[in-house]
Short mmCIF file of C-alpha atoms in Angstrom, two decimals:
data_model
loop_
_atom_site.label_atom_id
_atom_site.label_comp_id
_atom_site.label_asym_id
_atom_site.label_seq_id
_atom_site.Cartn_x
_atom_site.Cartn_y
_atom_site.Cartn_z
CA MET X 1 0.00 0.00 0.00
CA HIS X 2 3.00 2.21 0.53
CA GLY X 3 2.88 5.09 -1.92
CA GLN X 4 -0.74 4.42 -2.90
CA SER X 5 -3.80 6.17 -1.55
CA GLY X 6 -7.09 4.85 -0.30
CA LEU X 7 -8.05 1.26 0.44
CA MET X 8 -7.77 -2.01 -1.40
CA LEU X 9 -10.30 -4.82 -1.04
CA ASN X 10 -9.22 -8.30 -2.05
CA GLU X 11 -12.17 -9.50 -4.16
CA GLU X 12 -11.95 -13.19 -3.20
CA ASN X 13 -11.58 -12.40 0.49
CA ASN X 14 -13.06 -9.49 2.37
CA VAL X 15 -9.55 -8.45 3.41
CA ILE X 16 -9.07 -4.67 3.53
CA ILE X 17 -5.56 -3.30 3.03
CA GLY X 18 -4.58 0.34 3.55
CA ASN X 19 -2.19 2.80 5.14
CA ILE X 20 -2.95 4.80 8.26
CA GLU X 21 -1.74 8.02 6.59
CA ASP X 22 -4.59 7.76 4.07
CA LEU X 23 -7.50 7.68 6.53
CA GLU X 24 -8.99 10.98 5.33
CA ARG X 25 -9.33 9.46 1.84
CA CYS X 26 -10.68 6.13 3.14
CA LYS X 27 -14.42 6.61 2.92
CA GLY X 28 -16.75 3.85 4.02
CA LEU X 29 -14.58 2.30 6.75
CA GLU X 30 -16.73 0.79 9.46
CA GLU X 31 -16.85 2.79 12.67
CA LYS X 32 -14.97 0.28 14.86
CA ILE X 33 -12.18 -0.04 12.29
CA ARG X 34 -11.86 3.73 12.05
CA VAL X 35 -11.89 4.03 15.89
CA CYS X 36 -8.93 1.61 16.09
CA LEU X 37 -6.96 3.42 13.39
CA ASP X 38 -7.65 6.84 14.94
CA TYR X 39 -6.59 5.43 18.32
CA ALA X 40 -3.30 4.21 16.83
CA ARG X 41 -2.66 7.40 14.88
CA ASP X 42 -3.06 9.51 18.05
CA ARG X 43 -0.48 7.46 20.00
CA GLN X 44 3.11 6.37 19.49
CA MET X 45 2.35 2.66 19.72
CA GLU X 46 5.76 1.64 18.38
CA GLN X 47 7.11 2.75 21.77
CA TRP X 48 4.61 0.69 23.78
CA PRO X 49 5.86 -2.47 25.51
CA CYS X 50 4.56 -5.77 24.19
CA GLY X 51 1.32 -6.80 25.84
CA SER X 52 -2.46 -6.65 25.64
CA TYR X 53 -4.38 -3.43 26.27
CA ALA X 54 -8.14 -2.98 26.72
CA MET X 55 -10.04 -0.36 24.75
CA GLU X 56 -13.74 0.43 24.82
CA ASN X 57 -16.55 -1.74 23.39
CA GLY X 58 -14.68 -5.00 24.01
CA ILE X 59 -11.82 -4.11 21.64
CA ARG X 60 -8.31 -5.15 22.69
CA VAL X 61 -5.01 -4.24 21.13
CA ASN X 62 -2.07 -6.63 21.36
CA ILE X 63 1.41 -5.24 20.79
CA ASN X 64 3.59 -8.03 19.40
CA GLU X 65 7.26 -8.12 18.43
CA TYR X 66 8.91 -11.02 16.62
CA GLN X 67 11.39 -12.06 13.93
CA THR X 68 10.21 -12.81 10.43
CA ALA X 69 10.93 -16.31 9.11
CA PRO X 70 10.89 -18.10 5.75
CA LEU X 71 7.49 -19.14 4.36
CA CYS X 72 8.46 -22.82 4.74
CA GLU X 73 8.60 -22.27 8.54
CA ARG X 74 5.14 -20.65 8.59
CA LYS X 75 3.10 -23.68 7.54
CA ILE X 76 -0.18 -22.99 9.34
CA PHE X 77 -2.74 -20.26 8.71
CA GLU X 78 -4.74 -18.92 11.65
CA ALA X 79 -8.36 -17.81 11.72
CA HIS X 80 -10.79 -16.61 14.37
CA LYS X 81 -14.49 -16.85 15.21
CA LYS X 82 -15.10 -14.18 17.85
CA TYR X 83 -12.87 -11.36 16.58
CA MET X 84 -11.96 -9.53 13.42
CA ASP X 85 -8.22 -8.74 13.23
CA LEU X 86 -6.93 -5.31 12.32
CA GLN X 87 -3.15 -5.69 12.05
CA LEU X 88 -1.15 -2.45 11.92
CA MET X 89 2.56 -2.58 11.12
CA LEU X 90 4.51 -0.36 13.52
CA LEU X 91 8.13 -1.30 12.73
CA GLY X 92 9.75 -3.62 10.19
CA ARG X 93 8.37 -5.33 7.10
CA GLU X 94 6.71 -8.67 6.51
CA PHE X 95 5.01 -10.68 3.82
CA THR X 96 1.44 -11.74 4.72
CA VAL X 97 -0.73 -14.32 2.95
CA PHE X 98 -4.42 -14.99 3.40
CA GLY X 99 -7.20 -17.29 2.23
CA LYS X 100 -10.80 -18.31 2.94
CA THR X 101 -11.31 -20.92 5.65
CA SER X 102 -14.23 -22.30 3.59
CA LYS X 103 -11.65 -23.45 1.03
CA MET X 104 -9.19 -24.86 3.58
CA GLU X 105 -8.83 -27.79 5.89
CA THR X 106 -9.41 -26.43 9.40
CA GLY X 107 -8.16 -27.83 12.67
CA THR X 108 -9.51 -27.73 16.19
CA TYR X 109 -10.85 -24.40 17.42
CA ASP X 110 -9.42 -23.07 20.72
CA SER X 111 -12.30 -20.93 22.04
CA GLU X 112 -10.30 -19.57 24.99
CA HIS X 113 -7.72 -17.97 22.65
CA ASP X 114 -10.10 -17.61 19.66
CA ILE X 115 -7.75 -19.35 17.28
CA MET X 116 -8.25 -22.02 14.68
CA GLU X 117 -5.49 -23.47 12.55
CA ALA X 118 -6.08 -23.90 8.84
CA MET X 119 -4.13 -25.41 5.95
CA GLY X 120 -4.61 -24.77 2.26
CA GLU X 121 -3.81 -22.50 -0.63
CA LYS X 122 -3.49 -18.75 -0.31
CA SER X 123 -5.83 -16.53 -2.29
CA GLY X 124 -3.93 -13.30 -1.75
CA CYS X 125 -0.75 -11.78 -0.34
CA TRP X 126 0.66 -8.42 0.62
CA ILE X 127 3.80 -6.79 1.97
CA LEU X 128 3.13 -4.79 5.15
CA GLU X 129 5.42 -1.85 5.90
CA PRO X 130 5.20 0.71 8.74
CA GLY X 131 1.78 2.38 8.68
CA ASP X 132 0.17 -0.33 6.55
CA PHE X 133 -2.78 -2.25 7.93
CA ILE X 134 -4.79 -5.29 7.00
CA VAL X 135 -8.29 -6.14 8.25
CA CYS X 136 -9.24 -9.83 8.27
CA ASP X 137 -12.77 -11.08 8.93
CA PRO X 138 -13.11 -14.20 11.09
CA GLU X 139 -13.37 -16.39 7.98
CA ASP X 140 -10.17 -14.91 6.50
CA ALA X 141 -7.29 -17.18 7.47
CA HIS X 142 -3.95 -15.41 7.56
CA LYS X 143 -0.29 -16.27 7.84
CA THR X 144 1.99 -13.44 8.97
CA GLY X 145 5.62 -12.96 9.92
CA ILE X 146 7.06 -14.12 6.61
CA LEU X 147 10.42 -12.64 5.68
CA ILE X 148 10.83 -10.67 2.48
CA THR X 149 14.55 -10.63 1.72
CA GLY X 150 16.00 -11.56 5.09
CA PRO X 151 14.95 -11.86 8.73
CA CYS X 152 13.92 -8.66 10.44
CA THR X 153 12.28 -7.63 13.68
CA VAL X 154 8.63 -6.69 13.31
CA LYS X 155 6.44 -4.82 15.78
CA LYS X 156 2.70 -4.79 15.19
CA ALA X 157 -0.47 -3.62 16.87
CA VAL X 158 -3.18 -6.26 16.44
CA PHE X 159 -6.64 -4.92 17.26
CA LYS X 160 -9.14 -7.64 18.18
CA ILE X 161 -12.60 -6.33 17.27
CA PRO X 162 -15.55 -8.40 18.56
CA VAL X 163 -18.04 -9.65 15.95
CA THR X 164 -21.50 -11.19 16.24
CA GLY X 165 -21.25 -13.25 13.05
CA SER X 166 -19.13 -13.25 9.94
CA SER X 167 -18.34 -10.54 7.43
CA ARG X 168 -17.86 -7.63 9.82
CA GLU X 169 -21.07 -7.70 11.84
CA THR X 170 -19.37 -5.91 14.72
CA ILE X 171 -20.95 -5.70 18.14
#
């Protein structure tokens, strides 16, 4: 998204991709997504320690830091049932792939951590750089932390937005 304006919507998935600097041009973003992006834009989250932070309306933001790894080491996709993910890149760069769980083999669902493993083919991919974000519905499996040219440290804010069903029916 770097250097482009507005939003992109992957047609096969409902994945939204954008950059936080383009929010004024991003018309039609759902209120809870915009609230999260405004929250991040008004704070220096790259300086926050790793951890989980409560926001209003049941939204949580997890600050994660990790090393990217080759795609062959990132074999499993993850998906969710209770939350939509809004992943905002704070520092570093990573390659992200995504696909529909309806077209994948899914594993056991861990309801306590709201995570389900999935295996299958990707239907889209993107490079996330600082300021870029991706919004994944519960049925959008995603695989993150993939190196681009070499390992690097990544720091991301992952907003967990509660949903009542699929396809962005937020609470």
